[in-house]
Amino acid sequence: MTKEAIIDSGTGVTLAAGGPIRPQDFEESQELAPYLVAADGGADRALELGARPAAVIGDLDSITQSARTELGTAVHHIAEQDSTDFDKALRNINAPFVLGLGLLGGRVDHELSALAVLARRAAMPCLLIGPEDVIFAAPPLLDIAMRAGDRFSLFPFAPVAGRSVGLKWPIDGIEFAPIGRGGTSNMALGPVRLEMDAPGMLVIVPRERLREALAARLAAGAWGAKAC
């Protein structure tokens, strides 16, 4: 994160982006992470859902003029075009964790760029919530309370290897890579332990396991200082 982050919150942050957001997902995210921030056009999504973000961060090419006027000084313009609005927002948030909405289930190019940011900023406890999935970057060691039969998918955004306990198909000895070996559609046999040798792996679990995923991610260690 930047040394002078725009947002400094002692509670979890709900980060609303411009993609589809289900009201039930927004409600649960706000319950878990009450501090609301928007990434650019996510400001309009939040206002449509009856909530006023404490801050809007982005290059402001998506937010409507009416939302920009209504939110006034809460809008923070970051003009550079070398990063996405999600990345701009995430690197300017200092908080225990972030729950991202409106980043899954919309345009595929936006979704892919969001997943790349998630992998790159693996030190930040950030979970993306979609209609079907919860996705987060794997920490060095993860213990998560899955249930037998739960889908447990792994997708590498960098070459990485690791070990597992509690998966139907263990990952020990596998060299994962973005255009090589993946780990999707695995299955939990119960609680899962995942140990990774390096950052770059994304964990994908069912939407119903949001709270378990959040608890596990918060209990886990980090990869070290986050890239800025």
PDB file of C-alpha atoms in Angstrom:
ATOM      1  CA  MET A   1       0.000   0.000   0.000  1.00  0.00           C
ATOM      2  CA  THR A   2       1.124   3.598  -0.355  1.00  0.00           C
ATOM      3  CA  LYS A   3       2.625   5.261   2.693  1.00  0.00           C
ATOM      4  CA  GLU A   4      -0.122   7.878   2.650  1.00  0.00           C
ATOM      5  CA  ALA A   5      -3.193   5.835   1.816  1.00  0.00           C
ATOM      6  CA  ILE A   6      -6.399   7.695   1.046  1.00  0.00           C
ATOM      7  CA  ILE A   7      -8.353   5.322   3.300  1.00  0.00           C
ATOM      8  CA  ASP A   8      -7.173   4.397   6.783  1.00  0.00           C
ATOM      9  CA  SER A   9      -9.837   2.225   8.410  1.00  0.00           C
ATOM     10  CA  GLY A  10      -9.806   0.143  11.562  1.00  0.00           C
ATOM     11  CA  THR A  11     -12.601  -2.012  10.136  1.00  0.00           C
ATOM     12  CA  GLY A  12     -12.923  -4.053   6.978  1.00  0.00           C
ATOM     13  CA  VAL A  13     -13.633  -2.165   3.755  1.00  0.00           C
ATOM     14  CA  THR A  14     -16.311  -3.011   1.211  1.00  0.00           C
ATOM     15  CA  LEU A  15     -14.968  -1.953  -2.182  1.00  0.00           C
ATOM     16  CA  ALA A  16     -17.683  -1.521  -4.816  1.00  0.00           C
ATOM     17  CA  ALA A  17     -16.592  -1.582  -8.459  1.00  0.00           C
ATOM     18  CA  GLY A  18     -18.639  -0.971 -11.591  1.00  0.00           C
ATOM     19  CA  GLY A  19     -19.678  -4.526 -12.454  1.00  0.00           C
ATOM     20  CA  PRO A  20     -22.829  -6.362 -11.381  1.00  0.00           C
ATOM     21  CA  ILE A  21     -23.517  -6.386  -7.624  1.00  0.00           C
ATOM     22  CA  ARG A  22     -26.315  -8.463  -6.128  1.00  0.00           C
ATOM     23  CA  PRO A  23     -28.142  -6.703  -3.270  1.00  0.00           C
ATOM     24  CA  GLN A  24     -27.726  -9.735  -0.996  1.00  0.00           C
ATOM     25  CA  ASP A  25     -23.963  -9.735  -1.583  1.00  0.00           C
ATOM     26  CA  PHE A  26     -23.782  -6.024  -0.866  1.00  0.00           C
ATOM     27  CA  GLU A  27     -25.764  -6.422   2.329  1.00  0.00           C
ATOM     28  CA  GLU A  28     -23.572  -9.233   3.671  1.00  0.00           C
ATOM     29  CA  SER A  29     -20.372  -7.470   2.677  1.00  0.00           C
ATOM     30  CA  GLN A  30     -21.453  -4.295   4.484  1.00  0.00           C
ATOM     31  CA  GLU A  31     -22.243  -6.371   7.556  1.00  0.00           C
ATOM     32  CA  LEU A  32     -18.726  -7.795   7.557  1.00  0.00           C
ATOM     33  CA  ALA A  33     -16.931  -4.699   6.266  1.00  0.00           C
ATOM     34  CA  PRO A  34     -18.938  -1.545   7.055  1.00  0.00           C
ATOM     35  CA  TYR A  35     -16.537   1.050   5.616  1.00  0.00           C
ATOM     36  CA  LEU A  36     -17.694   1.596   2.022  1.00  0.00           C
ATOM     37  CA  VAL A  37     -15.337   2.705  -0.748  1.00  0.00           C
ATOM     38  CA  ALA A  38     -16.029   2.808  -4.482  1.00  0.00           C
ATOM     39  CA  ALA A  39     -13.700   2.289  -7.412  1.00  0.00           C
ATOM     40  CA  ASP A  40     -14.736   4.840 -10.047  1.00  0.00           C
ATOM     41  CA  GLY A  41     -18.114   3.735 -11.508  1.00  0.00           C
ATOM     42  CA  GLY A  42     -18.727   1.625  -8.425  1.00  0.00           C
ATOM     43  CA  ALA A  43     -19.927   4.884  -6.886  1.00  0.00           C
ATOM     44  CA  ASP A  44     -23.037   4.720  -9.054  1.00  0.00           C
ATOM     45  CA  ARG A  45     -23.583   1.067  -8.094  1.00  0.00           C
ATOM     46  CA  ALA A  46     -23.382   1.955  -4.413  1.00  0.00           C
ATOM     47  CA  LEU A  47     -25.785   4.871  -4.759  1.00  0.00           C
ATOM     48  CA  GLU A  48     -28.229   2.659  -6.665  1.00  0.00           C
ATOM     49  CA  LEU A  49     -28.111   0.255  -3.717  1.00  0.00           C
ATOM     50  CA  GLY A  50     -28.964   3.084  -1.328  1.00  0.00           C
ATOM     51  CA  ALA A  51     -25.485   3.520   0.165  1.00  0.00           C
ATOM     52  CA  ARG A  52     -23.114   6.480   0.117  1.00  0.00           C
ATOM     53  CA  PRO A  53     -19.415   5.610  -0.226  1.00  0.00           C
ATOM     54  CA  ALA A  54     -17.015   7.371   2.122  1.00  0.00           C
ATOM     55  CA  ALA A  55     -14.571   7.697  -0.773  1.00  0.00           C
ATOM     56  CA  VAL A  56     -14.378   7.147  -4.526  1.00  0.00           C
ATOM     57  CA  ILE A  57     -10.985   6.332  -6.029  1.00  0.00           C
ATOM     58  CA  GLY A  58     -10.092   6.045  -9.708  1.00  0.00           C
ATOM     59  CA  ASP A  59      -9.362   7.810 -12.953  1.00  0.00           C
ATOM     60  CA  LEU A  60     -13.035   8.872 -13.025  1.00  0.00           C
ATOM     61  CA  ASP A  61     -13.789   7.812 -16.569  1.00  0.00           C
ATOM     62  CA  SER A  62     -16.771   5.705 -15.484  1.00  0.00           C
ATOM     63  CA  ILE A  63     -18.497   7.568 -12.649  1.00  0.00           C
ATOM     64  CA  THR A  64     -21.475   9.640 -13.786  1.00  0.00           C
ATOM     65  CA  GLN A  65     -21.409  13.395 -13.389  1.00  0.00           C
ATOM     66  CA  SER A  66     -24.438  13.228 -11.104  1.00  0.00           C
ATOM     67  CA  ALA A  67     -22.682  10.814  -8.728  1.00  0.00           C
ATOM     68  CA  ARG A  68     -19.507  12.875  -8.865  1.00  0.00           C
ATOM     69  CA  THR A  69     -21.435  16.018  -7.977  1.00  0.00           C
ATOM     70  CA  GLU A  70     -23.376  14.310  -5.184  1.00  0.00           C
ATOM     71  CA  LEU A  71     -20.260  12.849  -3.554  1.00  0.00           C
ATOM     72  CA  GLY A  72     -18.183  16.015  -3.875  1.00  0.00           C
ATOM     73  CA  THR A  73     -14.950  15.948  -1.877  1.00  0.00           C
ATOM     74  CA  ALA A  74     -15.234  12.194  -1.303  1.00  0.00           C
ATOM     75  CA  VAL A  75     -14.080  11.734  -4.922  1.00  0.00           C
ATOM     76  CA  HIS A  76     -10.318  11.208  -5.346  1.00  0.00           C
ATOM     77  CA  HIS A  77      -8.931  11.489  -8.869  1.00  0.00           C
ATOM     78  CA  ILE A  78      -5.859   9.401  -9.754  1.00  0.00           C
ATOM     79  CA  ALA A  79      -5.053  10.379 -13.308  1.00  0.00           C
ATOM     80  CA  GLU A  80      -2.490   7.743 -14.358  1.00  0.00           C
ATOM     81  CA  GLN A  81      -3.582   5.129 -16.874  1.00  0.00           C
ATOM     82  CA  ASP A  82      -1.003   2.446 -16.048  1.00  0.00           C
ATOM     83  CA  SER A  83      -3.251   0.613 -13.576  1.00  0.00           C
ATOM     84  CA  THR A  84      -6.903  -0.307 -13.204  1.00  0.00           C
ATOM     85  CA  ASP A  85      -9.331   1.464 -10.882  1.00  0.00           C
ATOM     86  CA  PHE A  86      -9.349  -1.650  -8.683  1.00  0.00           C
ATOM     87  CA  ASP A  87      -5.579  -1.448  -8.347  1.00  0.00           C
ATOM     88  CA  LYS A  88      -5.699   2.296  -7.666  1.00  0.00           C
ATOM     89  CA  ALA A  89      -8.253   1.738  -4.926  1.00  0.00           C
ATOM     90  CA  LEU A  90      -6.619  -1.299  -3.358  1.00  0.00           C
ATOM     91  CA  ARG A  91      -3.199   0.290  -3.046  1.00  0.00           C
ATOM     92  CA  ASN A  92      -4.773   3.331  -1.382  1.00  0.00           C
ATOM     93  CA  ILE A  93      -6.625   1.398   1.318  1.00  0.00           C
ATOM     94  CA  ASN A  94      -5.105   0.687   4.705  1.00  0.00           C
ATOM     95  CA  ALA A  95      -7.524  -1.688   6.445  1.00  0.00           C
ATOM     96  CA  PRO A  96      -7.614  -5.130   8.072  1.00  0.00           C
ATOM     97  CA  PHE A  97      -9.237  -6.577   4.935  1.00  0.00           C
ATOM     98  CA  VAL A  98     -11.156  -5.680   1.774  1.00  0.00           C
ATOM     99  CA  LEU A  99     -14.235  -7.341   0.285  1.00  0.00           C
ATOM    100  CA  GLY A 100     -14.516  -6.564  -3.413  1.00  0.00           C
ATOM    101  CA  LEU A 101     -17.861  -6.410  -5.215  1.00  0.00           C
ATOM    102  CA  GLY A 102     -18.644  -5.687  -8.860  1.00  0.00           C
ATOM    103  CA  LEU A 103     -15.406  -7.312 -10.041  1.00  0.00           C
ATOM    104  CA  LEU A 104     -16.731 -10.768 -10.942  1.00  0.00           C
ATOM    105  CA  GLY A 105     -19.519 -11.804 -13.267  1.00  0.00           C
ATOM    106  CA  GLY A 106     -19.352  -8.870 -15.673  1.00  0.00           C
ATOM    107  CA  ARG A 107     -17.009  -8.218 -18.603  1.00  0.00           C
ATOM    108  CA  VAL A 108     -14.355 -10.894 -18.949  1.00  0.00           C
ATOM    109  CA  ASP A 109     -11.516  -8.403 -19.598  1.00  0.00           C
ATOM    110  CA  HIS A 110     -12.391  -6.518 -16.414  1.00  0.00           C
ATOM    111  CA  GLU A 111     -12.619  -9.784 -14.480  1.00  0.00           C
ATOM    112  CA  LEU A 112      -9.231 -10.997 -15.705  1.00  0.00           C
ATOM    113  CA  SER A 113      -7.543  -7.709 -14.840  1.00  0.00           C
ATOM    114  CA  ALA A 114      -9.098  -7.809 -11.358  1.00  0.00           C
ATOM    115  CA  LEU A 115      -7.766 -11.338 -10.797  1.00  0.00           C
ATOM    116  CA  ALA A 116      -4.303 -10.250 -11.911  1.00  0.00           C
ATOM    117  CA  VAL A 117      -4.361  -7.390  -9.386  1.00  0.00           C
ATOM    118  CA  LEU A 118      -5.549  -9.788  -6.687  1.00  0.00           C
ATOM    119  CA  ALA A 119      -2.584 -12.085  -7.380  1.00  0.00           C
ATOM    120  CA  ARG A 120      -0.093  -9.235  -7.599  1.00  0.00           C
ATOM    121  CA  ARG A 121      -1.164  -7.673  -4.308  1.00  0.00           C
ATOM    122  CA  ALA A 122      -1.301 -10.976  -2.451  1.00  0.00           C
ATOM    123  CA  ALA A 123      -0.202  -9.460   0.863  1.00  0.00           C
ATOM    124  CA  MET A 124      -3.479  -7.536   1.192  1.00  0.00           C
ATOM    125  CA  PRO A 125      -6.294  -9.693   2.625  1.00  0.00           C
ATOM    126  CA  CYS A 126      -8.762  -9.051  -0.205  1.00  0.00           C
ATOM    127  CA  LEU A 127     -11.617 -11.367  -1.183  1.00  0.00           C
ATOM    128  CA  LEU A 128     -13.665 -10.895  -4.335  1.00  0.00           C
ATOM    129  CA  ILE A 129     -17.328 -11.850  -4.057  1.00  0.00           C
ATOM    130  CA  GLY A 130     -19.313 -12.985  -7.089  1.00  0.00           C
ATOM    131  CA  PRO A 131     -22.641 -14.742  -7.633  1.00  0.00           C
ATOM    132  CA  GLU A 132     -21.003 -18.185  -7.580  1.00  0.00           C
ATOM    133  CA  ASP A 133     -17.550 -17.704  -6.121  1.00  0.00           C
ATOM    134  CA  VAL A 134     -15.291 -16.153  -3.527  1.00  0.00           C
ATOM    135  CA  ILE A 135     -11.740 -15.639  -4.808  1.00  0.00           C
ATOM    136  CA  PHE A 136      -8.612 -14.615  -2.922  1.00  0.00           C
ATOM    137  CA  ALA A 137      -4.840 -14.885  -3.190  1.00  0.00           C
ATOM    138  CA  ALA A 138      -3.406 -17.856  -1.345  1.00  0.00           C
ATOM    139  CA  PRO A 139      -1.242 -16.893   1.653  1.00  0.00           C
ATOM    140  CA  PRO A 140       1.841 -18.989   2.566  1.00  0.00           C
ATOM    141  CA  LEU A 141      -0.264 -21.256   4.803  1.00  0.00           C
ATOM    142  CA  LEU A 142      -4.052 -21.495   4.775  1.00  0.00           C
ATOM    143  CA  ASP A 143      -6.346 -23.525   7.014  1.00  0.00           C
ATOM    144  CA  ILE A 144      -9.955 -23.221   5.876  1.00  0.00           C
ATOM    145  CA  ALA A 145     -13.095 -24.878   7.245  1.00  0.00           C
ATOM    146  CA  MET A 146     -14.497 -26.397   4.071  1.00  0.00           C
ATOM    147  CA  ARG A 147     -17.191 -29.062   4.013  1.00  0.00           C
ATOM    148  CA  ALA A 148     -16.928 -32.443   2.348  1.00  0.00           C
ATOM    149  CA  GLY A 149     -17.961 -32.120  -1.281  1.00  0.00           C
ATOM    150  CA  ASP A 150     -17.243 -28.380  -1.573  1.00  0.00           C
ATOM    151  CA  ARG A 151     -15.636 -27.261  -4.807  1.00  0.00           C
ATOM    152  CA  PHE A 152     -12.077 -26.058  -4.184  1.00  0.00           C
ATOM    153  CA  SER A 153     -10.304 -24.612  -7.206  1.00  0.00           C
ATOM    154  CA  LEU A 154      -6.805 -23.236  -7.618  1.00  0.00           C
ATOM    155  CA  PHE A 155      -5.657 -21.049 -10.495  1.00  0.00           C
ATOM    156  CA  PRO A 156      -2.026 -19.895 -10.841  1.00  0.00           C
ATOM    157  CA  PHE A 157      -1.097 -16.418 -12.035  1.00  0.00           C
ATOM    158  CA  ALA A 158       2.599 -17.266 -11.693  1.00  0.00           C
ATOM    159  CA  PRO A 159       4.711 -20.435 -11.586  1.00  0.00           C
ATOM    160  CA  VAL A 160       4.098 -21.866  -8.114  1.00  0.00           C
ATOM    161  CA  ALA A 161       4.071 -25.149  -6.213  1.00  0.00           C
ATOM    162  CA  GLY A 162       2.745 -26.281  -2.865  1.00  0.00           C
ATOM    163  CA  ARG A 163       1.201 -28.985  -0.751  1.00  0.00           C
ATOM    164  CA  SER A 164      -2.294 -29.771   0.461  1.00  0.00           C
ATOM    165  CA  VAL A 165      -4.193 -31.764   3.049  1.00  0.00           C
ATOM    166  CA  GLY A 166      -7.925 -32.418   2.745  1.00  0.00           C
ATOM    167  CA  LEU A 167      -8.316 -32.279  -1.048  1.00  0.00           C
ATOM    168  CA  LYS A 168      -9.566 -35.192  -3.130  1.00  0.00           C
ATOM    169  CA  TRP A 169      -6.644 -34.635  -5.505  1.00  0.00           C
ATOM    170  CA  PRO A 170      -3.577 -33.450  -3.514  1.00  0.00           C
ATOM    171  CA  ILE A 171      -1.386 -30.819  -5.137  1.00  0.00           C
ATOM    172  CA  ASP A 172       1.945 -32.092  -3.771  1.00  0.00           C
ATOM    173  CA  GLY A 173       4.622 -32.296  -6.460  1.00  0.00           C
ATOM    174  CA  ILE A 174       2.668 -30.321  -9.062  1.00  0.00           C
ATOM    175  CA  GLU A 175       4.331 -27.367 -10.806  1.00  0.00           C
ATOM    176  CA  PHE A 176       1.526 -24.909 -11.545  1.00  0.00           C
ATOM    177  CA  ALA A 177       1.753 -22.218 -14.223  1.00  0.00           C
ATOM    178  CA  PRO A 178      -0.728 -19.841 -15.933  1.00  0.00           C
ATOM    179  CA  ILE A 179      -0.527 -21.571 -19.326  1.00  0.00           C
ATOM    180  CA  GLY A 180       0.521 -24.906 -17.883  1.00  0.00           C
ATOM    181  CA  ARG A 181      -0.948 -26.993 -15.096  1.00  0.00           C
ATOM    182  CA  GLY A 182      -3.987 -25.620 -13.265  1.00  0.00           C
ATOM    183  CA  GLY A 183      -5.956 -26.879 -10.289  1.00  0.00           C
ATOM    184  CA  THR A 184      -9.602 -26.135 -10.984  1.00  0.00           C
ATOM    185  CA  SER A 185     -12.566 -28.298  -9.961  1.00  0.00           C
ATOM    186  CA  ASN A 186     -10.840 -30.031  -7.074  1.00  0.00           C
ATOM    187  CA  MET A 187     -12.974 -31.122  -4.119  1.00  0.00           C
ATOM    188  CA  ALA A 188     -12.676 -30.677  -0.368  1.00  0.00           C
ATOM    189  CA  LEU A 189     -12.934 -33.766   1.800  1.00  0.00           C
ATOM    190  CA  GLY A 190     -13.482 -31.561   4.851  1.00  0.00           C
ATOM    191  CA  PRO A 191     -11.201 -28.886   6.334  1.00  0.00           C
ATOM    192  CA  VAL A 192      -8.363 -27.998   3.938  1.00  0.00           C
ATOM    193  CA  ARG A 193      -4.761 -27.025   4.631  1.00  0.00           C
ATOM    194  CA  LEU A 194      -2.908 -25.377   1.759  1.00  0.00           C
ATOM    195  CA  GLU A 195       0.780 -24.486   1.826  1.00  0.00           C
ATOM    196  CA  MET A 196       2.292 -22.530  -1.069  1.00  0.00           C
ATOM    197  CA  ASP A 197       5.974 -21.976  -1.850  1.00  0.00           C
ATOM    198  CA  ALA A 198       5.466 -18.524  -3.417  1.00  0.00           C
ATOM    199  CA  PRO A 199       2.727 -15.988  -4.128  1.00  0.00           C
ATOM    200  CA  GLY A 200       0.704 -16.154  -7.328  1.00  0.00           C
ATOM    201  CA  MET A 201      -1.983 -18.757  -6.634  1.00  0.00           C
ATOM    202  CA  LEU A 202      -5.656 -17.814  -6.430  1.00  0.00           C
ATOM    203  CA  VAL A 203      -8.105 -19.839  -4.345  1.00  0.00           C
ATOM    204  CA  ILE A 204     -11.690 -20.153  -5.587  1.00  0.00           C
ATOM    205  CA  VAL A 205     -14.377 -21.484  -3.248  1.00  0.00           C
ATOM    206  CA  PRO A 206     -18.193 -21.458  -3.349  1.00  0.00           C
ATOM    207  CA  ARG A 207     -19.947 -18.197  -2.501  1.00  0.00           C
ATOM    208  CA  GLU A 208     -21.509 -19.937   0.514  1.00  0.00           C
ATOM    209  CA  ARG A 209     -18.061 -20.179   2.120  1.00  0.00           C
ATOM    210  CA  LEU A 210     -17.437 -16.420   2.287  1.00  0.00           C
ATOM    211  CA  ARG A 211     -17.251 -16.260   6.067  1.00  0.00           C
ATOM    212  CA  GLU A 212     -15.042 -19.330   6.326  1.00  0.00           C
ATOM    213  CA  ALA A 213     -12.747 -17.931   3.639  1.00  0.00           C
ATOM    214  CA  LEU A 214     -12.528 -14.559   5.366  1.00  0.00           C
ATOM    215  CA  ALA A 215     -11.762 -16.129   8.749  1.00  0.00           C
ATOM    216  CA  ALA A 216      -9.082 -18.355   7.223  1.00  0.00           C
ATOM    217  CA  ARG A 217      -7.451 -15.520   5.291  1.00  0.00           C
ATOM    218  CA  LEU A 218      -7.354 -13.254   8.337  1.00  0.00           C
ATOM    219  CA  ALA A 219      -5.797 -16.009  10.443  1.00  0.00           C
ATOM    220  CA  ALA A 220      -3.086 -16.652   7.859  1.00  0.00           C
ATOM    221  CA  GLY A 221       0.278 -14.971   7.511  1.00  0.00           C
ATOM    222  CA  ALA A 222       1.274 -12.664   4.675  1.00  0.00           C
ATOM    223  CA  TRP A 223       3.875 -12.778   1.911  1.00  0.00           C
ATOM    224  CA  GLY A 224       5.545  -9.603   3.145  1.00  0.00           C
ATOM    225  CA  ALA A 225       5.329  -5.974   2.065  1.00  0.00           C
ATOM    226  CA  LYS A 226       2.775  -5.360  -0.640  1.00  0.00           C
ATOM    227  CA  ALA A 227       3.975  -3.972  -3.957  1.00  0.00           C
ATOM    228  CA  CYS A 228       3.315  -0.274  -4.546  1.00  0.00           C
TER     229      CYS A 228
END
